[in-house]
Amino acid sequence: MGAKLIDGKELSARLRVEIAAGVAALATRPGLAVILVGDNPASVSYVTAKERACAEAGMYSREIRLPASATEAEVVAQVAALNRDDAIHGILVQLPLPRHIREQAVVAAIAPDKDVDGFTPVNAGKLMIGEECFLPCTPHGIVKLIEFAGMETQGKHAVVVGRSNIVGKPVAALLARKGADATVTLCHSATPDLARFTRAADIVVVATGRPNTLTGDMIKPGAVVIDVGVNRIPDPTRPKGFRLVGDVDFAGCAEVAGAITPVPGGVGPMTITMLLWNTLESARRHAAR
Ligand code: GUN
């Protein structure tokens, strides 16, 4: 392996020390509420990890579990109650939601000043027009990881693969905004000849939800590769019966890249860290009112 490993666990640990100190310095305890609808195993495992991280940072966390049969109105009612609850500074609705619930209707019900995911139309719009807002956690974590890898984004060509609202679109906006100053190409499932774009990139961010989207022959020597994927591959030799792989062929890309994030231990821990960061920031703002 030629590439340097970009260690999300290490950067997270450093940032979480700062966050815990920030929590300890506040008179009010920051509170995060997570709404989980149904029992999607990946979602359950994310939510469990978020709760553990809150406890370790000295934050209050509340989990609201609803059955997969819950109606949209029931989920919106839970969000509305949390909007009014002074112990809660951050509200997160774990996505995806069951198909009969409109995600945008639920997300739009979150008070923008408690939207620590940065998913509401207000915060997503502010990001687009360059106003201060809660930054979405995974894109924010990715920018921090690129900085941590010592990669200057100014003047660089970043290629983002995937156009989701959670990762692709916001990370493209963050890399292109003033201060980051990358030139950004946004590729997606309808892009013909993806390799033509990725081979031209100094930084490649892959968020497609599809293993092996990026292989070693698709990148330029020395490129920085950020793998956002978390895919469960059946593996009877593992205690849980599966292993996690990203969207990137790690072994192949690590031969060619200058630096690369592993899965697990790359982007994943940073998402939760930036969620804690936003929750602390929200509690600070509420305390200052
Ligand atoms: N599902 C996958 N990633 C995320 C995330 O960052 N936030 C929420 N709410 N749901 C997700």
PDB file of C-alpha atoms and ligand atoms in Angstrom:
ATOM      1  CA  MET A   1       0.000   0.000   0.000  1.00  0.00           C
ATOM      2  CA  GLY A   2       1.510   3.307  -1.080  1.00  0.00           C
ATOM      3  CA  ALA A   3      -1.155   5.654   0.240  1.00  0.00           C
ATOM      4  CA  LYS A   4      -1.153   7.340   3.627  1.00  0.00           C
ATOM      5  CA  LEU A   5      -4.117   6.277   5.751  1.00  0.00           C
ATOM      6  CA  ILE A   6      -6.399   9.141   6.781  1.00  0.00           C
ATOM      7  CA  ASP A   7      -7.397   8.059  10.277  1.00  0.00           C
ATOM      8  CA  GLY A   8     -10.916   9.284  11.099  1.00  0.00           C
ATOM      9  CA  LYS A   9     -10.775   7.658  14.513  1.00  0.00           C
ATOM     10  CA  GLU A  10      -7.701   9.656  15.470  1.00  0.00           C
ATOM     11  CA  LEU A  11      -9.089  12.999  14.258  1.00  0.00           C
ATOM     12  CA  SER A  12     -12.428  12.217  15.930  1.00  0.00           C
ATOM     13  CA  ALA A  13     -10.739  11.431  19.225  1.00  0.00           C
ATOM     14  CA  ARG A  14      -8.910  14.771  19.139  1.00  0.00           C
ATOM     15  CA  LEU A  15     -12.040  16.740  18.295  1.00  0.00           C
ATOM     16  CA  ARG A  16     -14.118  14.886  20.883  1.00  0.00           C
ATOM     17  CA  VAL A  17     -11.691  15.969  23.620  1.00  0.00           C
ATOM     18  CA  GLU A  18     -12.347  19.590  22.569  1.00  0.00           C
ATOM     19  CA  ILE A  19     -16.097  18.987  22.424  1.00  0.00           C
ATOM     20  CA  ALA A  20     -16.168  17.391  25.902  1.00  0.00           C
ATOM     21  CA  ALA A  21     -14.284  20.421  27.267  1.00  0.00           C
ATOM     22  CA  GLY A  22     -16.848  22.704  25.611  1.00  0.00           C
ATOM     23  CA  VAL A  23     -19.698  20.735  27.167  1.00  0.00           C
ATOM     24  CA  ALA A  24     -18.102  20.889  30.615  1.00  0.00           C
ATOM     25  CA  ALA A  25     -17.765  24.679  30.330  1.00  0.00           C
ATOM     26  CA  LEU A  26     -21.501  25.191  29.642  1.00  0.00           C
ATOM     27  CA  ALA A  27     -24.068  25.761  32.401  1.00  0.00           C
ATOM     28  CA  THR A  28     -26.704  23.811  30.436  1.00  0.00           C
ATOM     29  CA  ARG A  29     -26.150  20.245  29.360  1.00  0.00           C
ATOM     30  CA  PRO A  30     -26.459  19.939  25.575  1.00  0.00           C
ATOM     31  CA  GLY A  31     -29.252  17.534  24.653  1.00  0.00           C
ATOM     32  CA  LEU A  32     -29.662  15.525  21.458  1.00  0.00           C
ATOM     33  CA  ALA A  33     -32.848  13.680  20.520  1.00  0.00           C
ATOM     34  CA  VAL A  34     -32.790  10.935  17.917  1.00  0.00           C
ATOM     35  CA  ILE A  35     -35.968   9.620  16.326  1.00  0.00           C
ATOM     36  CA  LEU A  36     -35.688   6.126  14.905  1.00  0.00           C
ATOM     37  CA  VAL A  37     -38.617   4.692  12.967  1.00  0.00           C
ATOM     38  CA  GLY A  38     -38.530   0.925  12.424  1.00  0.00           C
ATOM     39  CA  ASP A  39     -35.590  -1.381  13.017  1.00  0.00           C
ATOM     40  CA  ASN A  40     -33.293  -1.153   9.996  1.00  0.00           C
ATOM     41  CA  PRO A  41     -30.123  -2.832  11.396  1.00  0.00           C
ATOM     42  CA  ALA A  42     -27.715  -0.209  10.006  1.00  0.00           C
ATOM     43  CA  SER A  43     -29.862   2.593  11.455  1.00  0.00           C
ATOM     44  CA  VAL A  44     -30.062   0.874  14.848  1.00  0.00           C
ATOM     45  CA  SER A  45     -26.288   0.550  14.913  1.00  0.00           C
ATOM     46  CA  TYR A  46     -25.774   4.245  13.963  1.00  0.00           C
ATOM     47  CA  VAL A  47     -28.219   5.371  16.635  1.00  0.00           C
ATOM     48  CA  THR A  48     -26.510   3.223  19.277  1.00  0.00           C
ATOM     49  CA  ALA A  49     -23.138   4.706  18.310  1.00  0.00           C
ATOM     50  CA  LYS A  50     -24.571   8.247  18.531  1.00  0.00           C
ATOM     51  CA  GLU A  51     -25.922   7.617  22.026  1.00  0.00           C
ATOM     52  CA  ARG A  52     -22.619   6.233  23.237  1.00  0.00           C
ATOM     53  CA  ALA A  53     -20.776   9.224  21.766  1.00  0.00           C
ATOM     54  CA  CYS A  54     -23.172  11.661  23.488  1.00  0.00           C
ATOM     55  CA  ALA A  55     -22.632   9.986  26.852  1.00  0.00           C
ATOM     56  CA  GLU A  56     -18.845  10.066  26.417  1.00  0.00           C
ATOM     57  CA  ALA A  57     -18.982  13.781  25.572  1.00  0.00           C
ATOM     58  CA  GLY A  58     -21.105  14.497  28.674  1.00  0.00           C
ATOM     59  CA  MET A  59     -24.225  15.275  26.634  1.00  0.00           C
ATOM     60  CA  TYR A  60     -27.807  14.270  27.334  1.00  0.00           C
ATOM     61  CA  SER A  61     -29.357  12.036  24.707  1.00  0.00           C
ATOM     62  CA  ARG A  62     -32.875  10.800  24.203  1.00  0.00           C
ATOM     63  CA  GLU A  63     -33.920   8.086  21.810  1.00  0.00           C
ATOM     64  CA  ILE A  64     -37.465   8.005  20.495  1.00  0.00           C
ATOM     65  CA  ARG A  65     -38.278   4.712  18.839  1.00  0.00           C
ATOM     66  CA  LEU A  66     -41.385   4.347  16.741  1.00  0.00           C
ATOM     67  CA  PRO A  67     -42.588   1.204  14.971  1.00  0.00           C
ATOM     68  CA  ALA A  68     -42.165   0.934  11.195  1.00  0.00           C
ATOM     69  CA  SER A  69     -45.958   1.259  10.979  1.00  0.00           C
ATOM     70  CA  ALA A  70     -45.921   4.795  12.487  1.00  0.00           C
ATOM     71  CA  THR A  71     -47.685   7.402  10.366  1.00  0.00           C
ATOM     72  CA  GLU A  72     -46.090  10.554   8.995  1.00  0.00           C
ATOM     73  CA  ALA A  73     -48.346  12.604  11.301  1.00  0.00           C
ATOM     74  CA  GLU A  74     -47.098  10.661  14.336  1.00  0.00           C
ATOM     75  CA  VAL A  75     -43.468  11.276  13.443  1.00  0.00           C
ATOM     76  CA  VAL A  76     -44.137  14.976  12.766  1.00  0.00           C
ATOM     77  CA  ALA A  77     -45.919  15.232  16.137  1.00  0.00           C
ATOM     78  CA  GLN A  78     -42.819  13.834  17.881  1.00  0.00           C
ATOM     79  CA  VAL A  79     -40.644  16.374  16.083  1.00  0.00           C
ATOM     80  CA  ALA A  80     -43.003  19.206  17.081  1.00  0.00           C
ATOM     81  CA  ALA A  81     -42.841  18.173  20.756  1.00  0.00           C
ATOM     82  CA  LEU A  82     -39.016  18.142  20.618  1.00  0.00           C
ATOM     83  CA  ASN A  83     -39.019  21.574  18.969  1.00  0.00           C
ATOM     84  CA  ARG A  84     -40.731  22.909  22.129  1.00  0.00           C
ATOM     85  CA  ASP A  85     -38.574  20.968  24.621  1.00  0.00           C
ATOM     86  CA  ASP A  86     -35.932  23.165  26.314  1.00  0.00           C
ATOM     87  CA  ALA A  87     -33.772  20.160  27.292  1.00  0.00           C
ATOM     88  CA  ILE A  88     -33.252  19.350  23.607  1.00  0.00           C
ATOM     89  CA  HIS A  89     -30.842  21.396  21.486  1.00  0.00           C
ATOM     90  CA  GLY A  90     -30.479  19.023  18.564  1.00  0.00           C
ATOM     91  CA  ILE A  91     -33.044  16.867  16.763  1.00  0.00           C
ATOM     92  CA  LEU A  92     -32.067  14.119  14.374  1.00  0.00           C
ATOM     93  CA  VAL A  93     -34.495  11.935  12.454  1.00  0.00           C
ATOM     94  CA  GLN A  94     -32.587   8.869  11.347  1.00  0.00           C
ATOM     95  CA  LEU A  95     -32.890   8.314   7.597  1.00  0.00           C
ATOM     96  CA  PRO A  96     -34.051   6.445   5.619  1.00  0.00           C
ATOM     97  CA  LEU A  97     -37.649   6.485   6.838  1.00  0.00           C
ATOM     98  CA  PRO A  98     -40.170   3.796   5.848  1.00  0.00           C
ATOM     99  CA  ARG A  99     -41.469   4.368   2.330  1.00  0.00           C
ATOM    100  CA  HIS A 100     -44.951   5.496   3.342  1.00  0.00           C
ATOM    101  CA  ILE A 101     -43.471   8.532   5.141  1.00  0.00           C
ATOM    102  CA  ARG A 102     -42.321  11.541   3.122  1.00  0.00           C
ATOM    103  CA  GLU A 103     -38.814  12.306   4.347  1.00  0.00           C
ATOM    104  CA  GLN A 104     -38.969  15.941   3.298  1.00  0.00           C
ATOM    105  CA  ALA A 105     -42.224  16.496   5.219  1.00  0.00           C
ATOM    106  CA  VAL A 106     -40.640  15.191   8.416  1.00  0.00           C
ATOM    107  CA  VAL A 107     -37.307  16.969   7.972  1.00  0.00           C
ATOM    108  CA  ALA A 108     -39.029  20.284   7.221  1.00  0.00           C
ATOM    109  CA  ALA A 109     -40.877  20.008  10.557  1.00  0.00           C
ATOM    110  CA  ILE A 110     -37.585  20.244  12.514  1.00  0.00           C
ATOM    111  CA  ALA A 111     -36.962  23.723  13.935  1.00  0.00           C
ATOM    112  CA  PRO A 112     -34.007  25.085  11.912  1.00  0.00           C
ATOM    113  CA  ASP A 113     -32.256  26.194  15.135  1.00  0.00           C
ATOM    114  CA  LYS A 114     -32.277  22.548  16.367  1.00  0.00           C
ATOM    115  CA  ASP A 115     -31.478  21.005  12.968  1.00  0.00           C
ATOM    116  CA  VAL A 116     -28.046  19.622  13.868  1.00  0.00           C
ATOM    117  CA  ASP A 117     -28.058  17.455  10.716  1.00  0.00           C
ATOM    118  CA  GLY A 118     -28.351  20.591   8.564  1.00  0.00           C
ATOM    119  CA  PHE A 119     -31.044  18.876   6.472  1.00  0.00           C
ATOM    120  CA  THR A 120     -33.961  21.331   6.714  1.00  0.00           C
ATOM    121  CA  PRO A 121     -34.718  23.483   3.672  1.00  0.00           C
ATOM    122  CA  VAL A 122     -33.640  26.533   5.702  1.00  0.00           C
ATOM    123  CA  ASN A 123     -30.171  25.197   6.536  1.00  0.00           C
ATOM    124  CA  ALA A 124     -29.651  23.546   3.131  1.00  0.00           C
ATOM    125  CA  GLY A 125     -30.617  26.856   1.492  1.00  0.00           C
ATOM    126  CA  LYS A 126     -28.290  28.864   3.740  1.00  0.00           C
ATOM    127  CA  LEU A 127     -25.402  26.565   2.805  1.00  0.00           C
ATOM    128  CA  MET A 128     -26.119  27.231  -0.871  1.00  0.00           C
ATOM    129  CA  ILE A 129     -26.179  31.025  -0.456  1.00  0.00           C
ATOM    130  CA  GLY A 130     -23.175  31.144   1.872  1.00  0.00           C
ATOM    131  CA  GLU A 131     -24.945  32.105   5.115  1.00  0.00           C
ATOM    132  CA  GLU A 132     -23.916  30.704   8.491  1.00  0.00           C
ATOM    133  CA  CYS A 133     -25.844  27.514   9.281  1.00  0.00           C
ATOM    134  CA  PHE A 134     -25.524  24.034  10.740  1.00  0.00           C
ATOM    135  CA  LEU A 135     -23.332  22.162   8.273  1.00  0.00           C
ATOM    136  CA  PRO A 136     -24.413  18.602   7.409  1.00  0.00           C
ATOM    137  CA  CYS A 137     -22.285  16.239   9.480  1.00  0.00           C
ATOM    138  CA  THR A 138     -20.797  13.878   6.899  1.00  0.00           C
ATOM    139  CA  PRO A 139     -19.786  16.646   4.441  1.00  0.00           C
ATOM    140  CA  HIS A 140     -18.348  18.725   7.296  1.00  0.00           C
ATOM    141  CA  GLY A 141     -16.409  15.690   8.551  1.00  0.00           C
ATOM    142  CA  ILE A 142     -15.051  15.074   5.049  1.00  0.00           C
ATOM    143  CA  VAL A 143     -13.717  18.624   4.778  1.00  0.00           C
ATOM    144  CA  LYS A 144     -12.039  18.217   8.193  1.00  0.00           C
ATOM    145  CA  LEU A 145     -10.471  14.909   7.081  1.00  0.00           C
ATOM    146  CA  ILE A 146      -9.064  16.479   3.908  1.00  0.00           C
ATOM    147  CA  GLU A 147      -7.532  19.275   6.018  1.00  0.00           C
ATOM    148  CA  PHE A 148      -6.187  16.688   8.474  1.00  0.00           C
ATOM    149  CA  ALA A 149      -4.531  14.836   5.567  1.00  0.00           C
ATOM    150  CA  GLY A 150      -2.618  18.047   4.850  1.00  0.00           C
ATOM    151  CA  MET A 151      -4.360  18.535   1.504  1.00  0.00           C
ATOM    152  CA  GLU A 152      -4.911  22.148   0.491  1.00  0.00           C
ATOM    153  CA  THR A 153      -8.198  22.356  -1.434  1.00  0.00           C
ATOM    154  CA  GLN A 154      -7.615  25.777  -2.975  1.00  0.00           C
ATOM    155  CA  GLY A 155      -6.988  25.463  -6.710  1.00  0.00           C
ATOM    156  CA  LYS A 156      -7.513  21.690  -6.626  1.00  0.00           C
ATOM    157  CA  HIS A 157      -9.952  19.690  -8.700  1.00  0.00           C
ATOM    158  CA  ALA A 158     -12.389  17.731  -6.521  1.00  0.00           C
ATOM    159  CA  VAL A 159     -14.640  15.124  -8.084  1.00  0.00           C
ATOM    160  CA  VAL A 160     -17.667  14.086  -6.029  1.00  0.00           C
ATOM    161  CA  VAL A 161     -19.384  10.862  -7.056  1.00  0.00           C
ATOM    162  CA  GLY A 162     -23.014  10.718  -5.871  1.00  0.00           C
ATOM    163  CA  ARG A 163     -25.642  13.473  -5.751  1.00  0.00           C
ATOM    164  CA  SER A 164     -27.569  12.713  -2.546  1.00  0.00           C
ATOM    165  CA  ASN A 165     -28.947  15.473  -0.346  1.00  0.00           C
ATOM    166  CA  ILE A 166     -27.077  13.996   2.636  1.00  0.00           C
ATOM    167  CA  VAL A 167     -23.583  13.832   1.135  1.00  0.00           C
ATOM    168  CA  GLY A 168     -22.971  14.499  -2.570  1.00  0.00           C
ATOM    169  CA  LYS A 169     -24.696  17.837  -3.076  1.00  0.00           C
ATOM    170  CA  PRO A 170     -23.635  19.449   0.220  1.00  0.00           C
ATOM    171  CA  VAL A 171     -20.016  18.227   0.061  1.00  0.00           C
ATOM    172  CA  ALA A 172     -19.755  19.669  -3.454  1.00  0.00           C
ATOM    173  CA  ALA A 173     -21.054  23.004  -2.123  1.00  0.00           C
ATOM    174  CA  LEU A 174     -18.612  22.972   0.838  1.00  0.00           C
ATOM    175  CA  LEU A 175     -15.577  22.219  -1.323  1.00  0.00           C
ATOM    176  CA  ALA A 176     -16.503  24.917  -3.840  1.00  0.00           C
ATOM    177  CA  ARG A 177     -17.336  27.674  -1.355  1.00  0.00           C
ATOM    178  CA  LYS A 178     -15.097  30.653  -0.663  1.00  0.00           C
ATOM    179  CA  GLY A 179     -12.221  29.651   1.583  1.00  0.00           C
ATOM    180  CA  ALA A 180     -12.165  26.018   0.365  1.00  0.00           C
ATOM    181  CA  ASP A 181     -11.932  27.184  -3.260  1.00  0.00           C
ATOM    182  CA  ALA A 182     -11.773  23.815  -4.997  1.00  0.00           C
ATOM    183  CA  THR A 183     -13.031  23.399  -8.530  1.00  0.00           C
ATOM    184  CA  VAL A 184     -15.760  20.788  -8.192  1.00  0.00           C
ATOM    185  CA  THR A 185     -17.221  18.278 -10.610  1.00  0.00           C
ATOM    186  CA  LEU A 186     -20.352  16.451  -9.423  1.00  0.00           C
ATOM    187  CA  CYS A 187     -20.745  13.005 -11.009  1.00  0.00           C
ATOM    188  CA  HIS A 188     -23.628  10.584 -10.491  1.00  0.00           C
ATOM    189  CA  SER A 189     -25.252   7.375 -11.699  1.00  0.00           C
ATOM    190  CA  ALA A 190     -26.060   8.900 -15.113  1.00  0.00           C
ATOM    191  CA  THR A 191     -22.506  10.172 -15.745  1.00  0.00           C
ATOM    192  CA  PRO A 192     -21.053   8.420 -18.809  1.00  0.00           C
ATOM    193  CA  ASP A 193     -17.425   7.273 -18.482  1.00  0.00           C
ATOM    194  CA  LEU A 194     -16.989   8.103 -14.791  1.00  0.00           C
ATOM    195  CA  ALA A 195     -13.261   7.269 -14.960  1.00  0.00           C
ATOM    196  CA  ARG A 196     -12.677  10.142 -17.379  1.00  0.00           C
ATOM    197  CA  PHE A 197     -13.629  12.510 -14.549  1.00  0.00           C
ATOM    198  CA  THR A 198     -12.113  10.698 -11.574  1.00  0.00           C
ATOM    199  CA  ARG A 199      -8.742  10.341 -13.341  1.00  0.00           C
ATOM    200  CA  ALA A 200      -8.552  14.122 -13.593  1.00  0.00           C
ATOM    201  CA  ALA A 201      -9.197  14.636  -9.852  1.00  0.00           C
ATOM    202  CA  ASP A 202      -6.818  15.678  -7.080  1.00  0.00           C
ATOM    203  CA  ILE A 203      -9.524  14.747  -4.558  1.00  0.00           C
ATOM    204  CA  VAL A 204     -12.201  12.090  -5.118  1.00  0.00           C
ATOM    205  CA  VAL A 205     -15.167  11.774  -2.735  1.00  0.00           C
ATOM    206  CA  VAL A 206     -17.250   8.653  -3.352  1.00  0.00           C
ATOM    207  CA  ALA A 207     -20.773   8.427  -1.907  1.00  0.00           C
ATOM    208  CA  THR A 208     -22.811   6.112  -4.114  1.00  0.00           C
ATOM    209  CA  GLY A 209     -23.752   3.270  -1.762  1.00  0.00           C
ATOM    210  CA  ARG A 210     -22.234   0.820  -4.250  1.00  0.00           C
ATOM    211  CA  PRO A 211     -19.045  -1.210  -3.526  1.00  0.00           C
ATOM    212  CA  ASN A 212     -16.195  -0.907  -6.060  1.00  0.00           C
ATOM    213  CA  THR A 213     -17.537   2.323  -7.590  1.00  0.00           C
ATOM    214  CA  LEU A 214     -13.911   3.501  -7.680  1.00  0.00           C
ATOM    215  CA  THR A 215     -11.003   1.223  -8.595  1.00  0.00           C
ATOM    216  CA  GLY A 216      -7.264   1.862  -8.718  1.00  0.00           C
ATOM    217  CA  ASP A 217      -7.230   2.346 -12.503  1.00  0.00           C
ATOM    218  CA  MET A 218      -9.745   5.200 -12.129  1.00  0.00           C
ATOM    219  CA  ILE A 219      -7.528   7.585 -10.122  1.00  0.00           C
ATOM    220  CA  LYS A 220      -4.509   9.759 -10.664  1.00  0.00           C
ATOM    221  CA  PRO A 221      -1.312   8.805  -8.767  1.00  0.00           C
ATOM    222  CA  GLY A 222      -1.183  10.756  -5.513  1.00  0.00           C
ATOM    223  CA  ALA A 223      -4.911  11.604  -5.391  1.00  0.00           C
ATOM    224  CA  VAL A 224      -6.729  11.913  -2.065  1.00  0.00           C
ATOM    225  CA  VAL A 225      -9.582   9.382  -1.878  1.00  0.00           C
ATOM    226  CA  ILE A 226     -12.479   9.809   0.559  1.00  0.00           C
ATOM    227  CA  ASP A 227     -14.752   6.768   0.864  1.00  0.00           C
ATOM    228  CA  VAL A 228     -18.170   7.568   2.311  1.00  0.00           C
ATOM    229  CA  GLY A 229     -19.747   4.158   1.689  1.00  0.00           C
ATOM    230  CA  VAL A 230     -20.787   1.718   4.400  1.00  0.00           C
ATOM    231  CA  ASN A 231     -21.933  -1.521   2.779  1.00  0.00           C
ATOM    232  CA  ARG A 232     -22.593  -4.795   4.585  1.00  0.00           C
ATOM    233  CA  ILE A 233     -21.177  -7.772   2.679  1.00  0.00           C
ATOM    234  CA  PRO A 234     -22.198 -11.260   3.896  1.00  0.00           C
ATOM    235  CA  ASP A 235     -19.162 -12.986   5.440  1.00  0.00           C
ATOM    236  CA  PRO A 236     -19.722 -16.212   7.394  1.00  0.00           C
ATOM    237  CA  THR A 237     -16.188 -16.027   8.845  1.00  0.00           C
ATOM    238  CA  ARG A 238     -17.166 -12.903  10.854  1.00  0.00           C
ATOM    239  CA  PRO A 239     -18.994 -13.129  14.200  1.00  0.00           C
ATOM    240  CA  LYS A 240     -21.826 -10.900  12.936  1.00  0.00           C
ATOM    241  CA  GLY A 241     -22.042 -12.730   9.601  1.00  0.00           C
ATOM    242  CA  PHE A 242     -21.026  -9.673   7.571  1.00  0.00           C
ATOM    243  CA  ARG A 243     -18.173  -7.255   7.037  1.00  0.00           C
ATOM    244  CA  LEU A 244     -18.226  -3.591   6.143  1.00  0.00           C
ATOM    245  CA  VAL A 245     -16.799  -2.300   2.893  1.00  0.00           C
ATOM    246  CA  GLY A 246     -16.913   1.171   1.414  1.00  0.00           C
ATOM    247  CA  ASP A 247     -17.760   2.346  -2.099  1.00  0.00           C
ATOM    248  CA  VAL A 248     -14.067   2.228  -3.027  1.00  0.00           C
ATOM    249  CA  ASP A 249     -11.907  -0.786  -3.867  1.00  0.00           C
ATOM    250  CA  PHE A 250      -9.582  -0.017  -0.970  1.00  0.00           C
ATOM    251  CA  ALA A 251      -6.681  -2.348  -1.836  1.00  0.00           C
ATOM    252  CA  GLY A 252      -6.555  -1.246  -5.476  1.00  0.00           C
ATOM    253  CA  CYS A 253      -6.907   2.492  -4.780  1.00  0.00           C
ATOM    254  CA  ALA A 254      -4.393   2.422  -1.893  1.00  0.00           C
ATOM    255  CA  GLU A 255      -1.709   1.342  -4.399  1.00  0.00           C
ATOM    256  CA  VAL A 256      -2.197   4.508  -6.449  1.00  0.00           C
ATOM    257  CA  ALA A 257      -3.610   7.183  -4.120  1.00  0.00           C
ATOM    258  CA  GLY A 258      -1.546   9.598  -2.036  1.00  0.00           C
ATOM    259  CA  ALA A 259      -3.946   9.293   0.897  1.00  0.00           C
ATOM    260  CA  ILE A 260      -7.136   7.312   1.514  1.00  0.00           C
ATOM    261  CA  THR A 261      -9.787   6.860   4.211  1.00  0.00           C
ATOM    262  CA  PRO A 262     -10.448   3.316   5.464  1.00  0.00           C
ATOM    263  CA  VAL A 263     -13.896   1.764   6.030  1.00  0.00           C
ATOM    264  CA  PRO A 264     -14.562   1.441   8.885  1.00  0.00           C
ATOM    265  CA  GLY A 265     -12.564   4.121  10.721  1.00  0.00           C
ATOM    266  CA  GLY A 266     -12.555   6.917   8.158  1.00  0.00           C
ATOM    267  CA  VAL A 267     -15.593   9.080   7.459  1.00  0.00           C
ATOM    268  CA  GLY A 268     -17.972   7.215   9.820  1.00  0.00           C
ATOM    269  CA  PRO A 269     -16.521   8.387  13.156  1.00  0.00           C
ATOM    270  CA  MET A 270     -16.305  11.943  11.787  1.00  0.00           C
ATOM    271  CA  THR A 271     -20.034  12.059  11.025  1.00  0.00           C
ATOM    272  CA  ILE A 272     -20.851  11.433  14.669  1.00  0.00           C
ATOM    273  CA  THR A 273     -18.166  13.849  15.841  1.00  0.00           C
ATOM    274  CA  MET A 274     -19.577  16.673  13.718  1.00  0.00           C
ATOM    275  CA  LEU A 275     -23.052  15.863  15.059  1.00  0.00           C
ATOM    276  CA  LEU A 276     -21.731  16.374  18.598  1.00  0.00           C
ATOM    277  CA  TRP A 277     -20.034  19.557  17.411  1.00  0.00           C
ATOM    278  CA  ASN A 278     -23.322  20.942  16.029  1.00  0.00           C
ATOM    279  CA  THR A 279     -25.235  19.933  19.162  1.00  0.00           C
ATOM    280  CA  LEU A 280     -22.706  21.750  21.356  1.00  0.00           C
ATOM    281  CA  GLU A 281     -22.931  24.790  19.078  1.00  0.00           C
ATOM    282  CA  SER A 282     -26.726  24.728  19.278  1.00  0.00           C
ATOM    283  CA  ALA A 283     -26.652  24.532  23.090  1.00  0.00           C
ATOM    284  CA  ARG A 284     -24.249  27.490  23.181  1.00  0.00           C
ATOM    285  CA  ARG A 285     -26.583  29.545  20.986  1.00  0.00           C
ATOM    286  CA  HIS A 286     -29.620  28.630  23.097  1.00  0.00           C
ATOM    287  CA  ALA A 287     -27.722  29.552  26.290  1.00  0.00           C
ATOM    288  CA  ALA A 288     -26.761  32.944  24.796  1.00  0.00           C
ATOM    289  CA  ARG A 289     -30.413  33.893  24.175  1.00  0.00           C
TER     290      ARG A 289
HETATM  291  N1  GUN B   1     -28.704   8.233   7.537  1.00  0.00           N
HETATM  292  C1  GUN B   1     -27.455   8.074   7.039  1.00  0.00           C
HETATM  293  N2  GUN B   1     -26.671   9.111   7.382  1.00  0.00           N
HETATM  294  C2  GUN B   1     -27.442   9.953   8.104  1.00  0.00           C
HETATM  295  C3  GUN B   1     -27.186  11.207   8.731  1.00  0.00           C
HETATM  296  O1  GUN B   1     -26.091  11.786   8.682  1.00  0.00           O
HETATM  297  N3  GUN B   1     -28.235  11.735   9.401  1.00  0.00           N
HETATM  298  C4  GUN B   1     -29.452  11.156   9.445  1.00  0.00           C
HETATM  299  N4  GUN B   1     -30.432  11.772  10.106  1.00  0.00           N
HETATM  300  N5  GUN B   1     -29.726   9.989   8.866  1.00  0.00           N
HETATM  301  C5  GUN B   1     -28.710   9.406   8.201  1.00  0.00           C
END
